[in-house]
PDB file of C-alpha atoms in Angstrom:
ATOM      1  CA  MET A   1     -10.680  11.466   6.380  1.00 83.00           C
ATOM      2  CA  ARG A   2      -6.910  11.700   6.817  1.00 86.00           C
ATOM      3  CA  LYS A   3      -4.296  10.162   4.523  1.00 86.00           C
ATOM      4  CA  GLU A   4      -2.872   8.304   7.541  1.00 84.00           C
ATOM      5  CA  ASP A   5      -6.173   6.430   7.791  1.00 88.00           C
ATOM      6  CA  CYS A   6      -6.162   5.481   4.105  1.00 90.00           C
ATOM      7  CA  PHE A   7      -4.135   3.586   1.568  1.00 91.00           C
ATOM      8  CA  TYR A   8      -3.091   4.741  -1.894  1.00 90.00           C
ATOM      9  CA  LEU A   9      -5.310   3.088  -4.503  1.00 93.00           C
ATOM     10  CA  GLY A  10      -4.047   4.738  -7.668  1.00 93.00           C
ATOM     11  CA  LYS A  11      -4.006   7.865  -9.775  1.00 96.00           C
ATOM     12  CA  ILE A  12      -6.279   9.496 -12.334  1.00 97.00           C
ATOM     13  CA  VAL A  13      -4.165   9.274 -15.483  1.00 96.00           C
ATOM     14  CA  ARG A  14      -6.413  10.506 -18.299  1.00 95.00           C
ATOM     15  CA  LYS A  15      -9.843  11.572 -19.454  1.00 94.00           C
ATOM     16  CA  HIS A  16     -11.941   9.028 -21.272  1.00 93.00           C
ATOM     17  CA  SER A  17     -14.766  11.021 -22.843  1.00 85.00           C
ATOM     18  CA  PHE A  18     -16.211  14.474 -23.229  1.00 86.00           C
ATOM     19  CA  ARG A  19     -18.812  13.513 -20.567  1.00 91.00           C
ATOM     20  CA  GLY A  20     -16.321  13.689 -17.692  1.00 93.00           C
ATOM     21  CA  GLU A  21     -15.296  10.040 -17.457  1.00 96.00           C
ATOM     22  CA  ILE A  22     -11.746   9.396 -16.294  1.00 97.00           C
ATOM     23  CA  VAL A  23      -9.333   6.461 -16.241  1.00 96.00           C
ATOM     24  CA  ALA A  24      -7.472   5.637 -13.056  1.00 96.00           C
ATOM     25  CA  LYS A  25      -4.391   3.467 -12.946  1.00 94.00           C
ATOM     26  CA  LEU A  26      -4.742   1.244  -9.881  1.00 93.00           C
ATOM     27  CA  ASP A  27      -1.677   0.385  -7.805  1.00 88.00           C
ATOM     28  CA  THR A  28      -2.669  -3.186  -7.009  1.00 84.00           C
ATOM     29  CA  ASP A  29      -2.017  -6.756  -8.065  1.00 78.00           C
ATOM     30  CA  GLU A  30      -5.746  -7.486  -7.803  1.00 83.00           C
ATOM     31  CA  PRO A  31      -7.648  -4.697  -9.608  1.00 89.00           C
ATOM     32  CA  GLU A  32     -10.807  -6.825  -9.757  1.00 89.00           C
ATOM     33  CA  LEU A  33     -11.250  -6.239  -6.004  1.00 87.00           C
ATOM     34  CA  TYR A  34     -11.975  -2.570  -6.718  1.00 91.00           C
ATOM     35  CA  LYS A  35     -14.281  -2.717  -9.749  1.00 88.00           C
ATOM     36  CA  ASN A  36     -17.533  -2.206  -7.784  1.00 91.00           C
ATOM     37  CA  LEU A  37     -16.648   0.664  -5.470  1.00 93.00           C
ATOM     38  CA  GLU A  38     -19.339   3.090  -4.354  1.00 95.00           C
ATOM     39  CA  SER A  39     -16.891   5.905  -3.661  1.00 96.00           C
ATOM     40  CA  VAL A  40     -13.239   6.862  -3.356  1.00 97.00           C
ATOM     41  CA  PHE A  41     -11.351   9.732  -1.778  1.00 97.00           C
ATOM     42  CA  VAL A  42      -9.667  12.065  -4.272  1.00 97.00           C
ATOM     43  CA  ALA A  43      -6.658  14.044  -3.040  1.00 96.00           C
ATOM     44  CA  LEU A  44      -7.311  17.692  -3.857  1.00 94.00           C
ATOM     45  CA  GLY A  45      -4.553  19.842  -2.390  1.00 89.00           C
ATOM     46  CA  ASN A  46      -4.094  18.697   1.201  1.00 89.00           C
ATOM     47  CA  ASP A  47      -7.656  17.385   1.482  1.00 93.00           C
ATOM     48  CA  LEU A  48      -9.213  14.019   0.738  1.00 95.00           C
ATOM     49  CA  VAL A  49     -12.603  14.631  -0.839  1.00 96.00           C
ATOM     50  CA  PRO A  50     -15.170  11.846  -1.231  1.00 96.00           C
ATOM     51  CA  PHE A  51     -16.302  11.265  -4.804  1.00 97.00           C
ATOM     52  CA  PHE A  52     -19.256   8.957  -5.465  1.00 97.00           C
ATOM     53  CA  ILE A  53     -19.086   6.574  -8.388  1.00 97.00           C
ATOM     54  CA  ASP A  54     -22.008   6.272 -10.818  1.00 96.00           C
ATOM     55  CA  GLU A  55     -20.356   3.646 -12.972  1.00 95.00           C
ATOM     56  CA  SER A  56     -17.000   1.930 -13.325  1.00 95.00           C
ATOM     57  CA  LEU A  57     -15.499  -0.585 -15.703  1.00 94.00           C
ATOM     58  CA  LEU A  58     -12.261  -2.494 -15.333  1.00 93.00           C
ATOM     59  CA  GLN A  59     -10.149  -2.094 -18.461  1.00 90.00           C
ATOM     60  CA  LYS A  60      -6.969  -3.745 -19.635  1.00 83.00           C
ATOM     61  CA  GLY A  61      -4.588  -4.564 -16.824  1.00 83.00           C
ATOM     62  CA  ASN A  62      -5.060  -2.355 -13.827  1.00 91.00           C
ATOM     63  CA  GLN A  63      -7.012   0.534 -15.332  1.00 95.00           C
ATOM     64  CA  LEU A  64     -10.442   1.454 -14.057  1.00 96.00           C
ATOM     65  CA  ARG A  65     -12.733   3.686 -16.121  1.00 96.00           C
ATOM     66  CA  ILE A  66     -14.883   5.749 -13.752  1.00 96.00           C
ATOM     67  CA  ARG A  67     -17.867   8.037 -14.108  1.00 96.00           C
ATOM     68  CA  PHE A  68     -18.227  10.087 -10.928  1.00 97.00           C
ATOM     69  CA  GLU A  69     -21.406  11.780  -9.766  1.00 96.00           C
ATOM     70  CA  ASP A  70     -21.230  15.521 -10.511  1.00 94.00           C
ATOM     71  CA  VAL A  71     -18.283  15.171 -12.940  1.00 95.00           C
ATOM     72  CA  ASP A  72     -20.154  15.770 -16.167  1.00 93.00           C
ATOM     73  CA  SER A  73     -17.767  17.580 -18.504  1.00 94.00           C
ATOM     74  CA  GLU A  74     -14.202  17.663 -19.747  1.00 93.00           C
ATOM     75  CA  GLU A  75     -13.610  20.736 -17.560  1.00 93.00           C
ATOM     76  CA  ASP A  76     -14.777  18.818 -14.465  1.00 95.00           C
ATOM     77  CA  ALA A  77     -12.485  15.939 -15.397  1.00 95.00           C
ATOM     78  CA  ASP A  78      -9.554  18.322 -16.011  1.00 95.00           C
ATOM     79  CA  ALA A  79      -9.949  19.612 -12.441  1.00 95.00           C
ATOM     80  CA  ILE A  80      -9.183  16.160 -10.971  1.00 96.00           C
ATOM     81  CA  LEU A  81      -6.772  14.884 -13.639  1.00 96.00           C
ATOM     82  CA  GLY A  82      -3.527  13.654 -12.033  1.00 96.00           C
ATOM     83  CA  SER A  83      -5.109  13.370  -8.587  1.00 96.00           C
ATOM     84  CA  GLU A  84      -4.385  10.423  -6.334  1.00 95.00           C
ATOM     85  CA  LEU A  85      -7.137   8.074  -5.176  1.00 96.00           C
ATOM     86  CA  TYR A  86      -7.399   6.683  -1.642  1.00 95.00           C
ATOM     87  CA  LEU A  87      -9.578   4.262   0.291  1.00 94.00           C
ATOM     88  CA  PRO A  88      -9.885   3.725   4.060  1.00 94.00           C
ATOM     89  CA  LEU A  89      -7.492   1.105   5.465  1.00 89.00           C
ATOM     90  CA  GLU A  90     -10.401  -1.167   6.400  1.00 87.00           C
ATOM     91  CA  PHE A  91     -10.990  -1.746   2.650  1.00 87.00           C
ATOM     92  CA  LEU A  92      -7.686  -3.596   2.362  1.00 84.00           C
ATOM     93  CA  PRO A  93      -8.207  -7.342   2.045  1.00 81.00           C
ATOM     94  CA  LYS A  94      -6.938  -9.176   5.123  1.00 81.00           C
ATOM     95  CA  LEU A  95      -3.647 -10.962   4.504  1.00 82.00           C
ATOM     96  CA  THR A  96      -2.755 -14.211   6.203  1.00 82.00           C
ATOM     97  CA  GLY A  97       0.346 -16.290   6.688  1.00 86.00           C
ATOM     98  CA  ASN A  98       3.624 -14.561   5.924  1.00 89.00           C
ATOM     99  CA  LYS A  99       2.069 -11.931   3.655  1.00 87.00           C
ATOM    100  CA  PHE A 100       1.674  -8.431   5.092  1.00 86.00           C
ATOM    101  CA  TYR A 101       1.169  -4.793   4.229  1.00 84.00           C
ATOM    102  CA  PHE A 102       4.118  -2.522   4.931  1.00 85.00           C
ATOM    103  CA  HIS A 103       2.084  -0.204   7.174  1.00 84.00           C
ATOM    104  CA  GLU A 104       0.823  -3.199   9.192  1.00 87.00           C
ATOM    105  CA  ILE A 105       4.216  -4.299  10.542  1.00 92.00           C
ATOM    106  CA  ILE A 106       5.473  -0.987  11.931  1.00 92.00           C
ATOM    107  CA  GLY A 107       6.165  -1.609  15.609  1.00 96.00           C
ATOM    108  CA  PHE A 108       6.559  -5.374  15.203  1.00 97.00           C
ATOM    109  CA  ASP A 109       9.529  -7.048  16.911  1.00 97.00           C
ATOM    110  CA  ILE A 110      12.075  -8.790  14.679  1.00 97.00           C
ATOM    111  CA  GLU A 111      13.585 -12.011  15.965  1.00 97.00           C
ATOM    112  CA  ASP A 112      16.277 -13.917  14.077  1.00 97.00           C
ATOM    113  CA  ILE A 113      16.376 -17.705  14.435  1.00 96.00           C
ATOM    114  CA  ASN A 114      20.165 -17.691  14.913  1.00 91.00           C
ATOM    115  CA  HIS A 115      20.788 -14.260  16.430  1.00 92.00           C
ATOM    116  CA  GLY A 116      17.747 -13.893  18.739  1.00 94.00           C
ATOM    117  CA  TYR A 117      15.924 -10.603  19.327  1.00 96.00           C
ATOM    118  CA  VAL A 118      17.057  -7.959  16.823  1.00 96.00           C
ATOM    119  CA  GLY A 119      14.850  -4.898  17.358  1.00 97.00           C
ATOM    120  CA  VAL A 120      11.656  -3.118  16.344  1.00 97.00           C
ATOM    121  CA  VAL A 121      10.468  -2.396  12.785  1.00 96.00           C
ATOM    122  CA  THR A 122      10.399   1.379  12.410  1.00 95.00           C
ATOM    123  CA  GLY A 123       9.658   1.445   8.692  1.00 92.00           C
ATOM    124  CA  VAL A 124      10.073  -0.156   5.306  1.00 91.00           C
ATOM    125  CA  ASN A 125      12.487   1.140   2.715  1.00 90.00           C
ATOM    126  CA  ASP A 126      10.964   0.310  -0.659  1.00 82.00           C
ATOM    127  CA  SER A 127      13.071   2.706  -2.721  1.00 81.00           C
ATOM    128  CA  SER A 128      15.649   0.039  -3.518  1.00 79.00           C
ATOM    129  CA  ALA A 129      15.286  -2.968  -5.815  1.00 84.00           C
ATOM    130  CA  GLN A 130      14.462  -5.139  -2.791  1.00 89.00           C
ATOM    131  CA  PRO A 131      12.317  -3.708   0.037  1.00 91.00           C
ATOM    132  CA  LEU A 132      14.099  -3.628   3.390  1.00 94.00           C
ATOM    133  CA  PHE A 133      12.906  -3.877   6.978  1.00 95.00           C
ATOM    134  CA  GLU A 134      14.162  -0.771   8.828  1.00 96.00           C
ATOM    135  CA  ILE A 135      14.885  -1.914  12.368  1.00 97.00           C
ATOM    136  CA  ASN A 136      15.868  -0.003  15.487  1.00 97.00           C
ATOM    137  CA  ALA A 137      18.217  -2.246  17.527  1.00 95.00           C
ATOM    138  CA  ASN A 138      18.832  -0.181  20.670  1.00 92.00           C
ATOM    139  CA  GLY A 139      19.655   2.932  18.661  1.00 94.00           C
ATOM    140  CA  THR A 140      21.469   1.166  15.817  1.00 94.00           C
ATOM    141  CA  GLU A 141      19.662   1.088  12.482  1.00 95.00           C
ATOM    142  CA  ILE A 142      19.645  -2.342  10.828  1.00 95.00           C
ATOM    143  CA  PHE A 143      18.350  -3.172   7.344  1.00 95.00           C
ATOM    144  CA  ILE A 144      17.189  -6.686   6.523  1.00 95.00           C
ATOM    145  CA  PRO A 145      16.018  -7.529   2.987  1.00 95.00           C
ATOM    146  CA  MET A 146      12.351  -8.563   2.795  1.00 94.00           C
ATOM    147  CA  ILE A 147      13.067 -11.824   1.027  1.00 92.00           C
ATOM    148  CA  ASP A 148      10.518 -14.645   1.295  1.00 92.00           C
ATOM    149  CA  ASP A 149      13.292 -17.108   2.156  1.00 94.00           C
ATOM    150  CA  PHE A 150      14.341 -14.909   5.132  1.00 95.00           C
ATOM    151  CA  ILE A 151      10.804 -14.474   6.543  1.00 95.00           C
ATOM    152  CA  LYS A 152       9.927 -17.590   8.517  1.00 96.00           C
ATOM    153  CA  LYS A 153       6.834 -16.447  10.441  1.00 95.00           C
ATOM    154  CA  VAL A 154       4.615 -13.390  10.793  1.00 94.00           C
ATOM    155  CA  ASP A 155       2.929 -13.567  14.201  1.00 94.00           C
ATOM    156  CA  ARG A 156       0.239 -10.877  14.142  1.00 92.00           C
ATOM    157  CA  ASP A 157      -1.112 -11.789  17.605  1.00 93.00           C
ATOM    158  CA  ASN A 158       2.251 -11.129  19.276  1.00 95.00           C
ATOM    159  CA  LYS A 159       3.380  -8.441  16.793  1.00 96.00           C
ATOM    160  CA  LYS A 160       6.511 -10.373  15.902  1.00 97.00           C
ATOM    161  CA  ILE A 161       8.285 -11.407  12.701  1.00 97.00           C
ATOM    162  CA  VAL A 162      10.692 -14.313  12.817  1.00 97.00           C
ATOM    163  CA  VAL A 163      13.462 -14.211  10.204  1.00 97.00           C
ATOM    164  CA  GLU A 164      16.459 -16.310   9.331  1.00 96.00           C
ATOM    165  CA  THR A 165      19.159 -14.104   7.894  1.00 96.00           C
ATOM    166  CA  PRO A 166      22.504 -15.195   6.438  1.00 94.00           C
ATOM    167  CA  GLU A 167      25.239 -15.616   9.039  1.00 91.00           C
ATOM    168  CA  GLY A 168      26.943 -12.317   9.795  1.00 91.00           C
ATOM    169  CA  LEU A 169      24.319  -9.973   8.295  1.00 93.00           C
ATOM    170  CA  ILE A 170      23.089  -8.574  11.608  1.00 93.00           C
ATOM    171  CA  ASP A 171      26.625  -8.546  13.066  1.00 91.00           C
ATOM    172  CA  LEU A 172      27.700  -6.242  10.207  1.00 90.00           C
ATOM    173  CA  TYR A 173      25.558  -3.533  11.769  1.00 90.00           C
ATOM    174  CA  LEU A 174      26.272  -4.268  15.430  1.00 86.00           C
ATOM    175  CA  ASN A 175      30.062  -4.766  15.332  1.00 82.00           C
ATOM    176  CA  ASN A 176      31.223  -1.378  14.063  1.00 65.00           C
TER     177      ASN A 176
END
């Protein structure tokens, strides 16, 4: 399994017992979706290694206590401590309406209600306070904030997102 075919589920943050149990902090708004997993992929070096789950228990917030098969001691747990957890993309719940996963919209066309066709989504910049669509508009890079009020329609069938941006935002990039 390759990381490109998976999504980041969380990270092993601490040991729970001397019997090899660990606690993973899940990177999700809905941790209950992942409380009955049979297995996960653990990133060890550059490899994703499948680990099978004997038992798991959702703890406060988004923490999942896990007992893996063949992880029976503190030493075994130490070996995977700090490792990232991944699941195949098909495990992601399907989103509908104007909700989407960042990886899902790469390659979608962006069309502005007032401006018309803008360009193609090449990525999402989520390192700022507000995530931004990264758009290639015939060689010019345009950033549009991913604000619910701006996003009018996500058309998965036609790979298109319709936005309504404030007057002049797109022109700032195009009229240099």
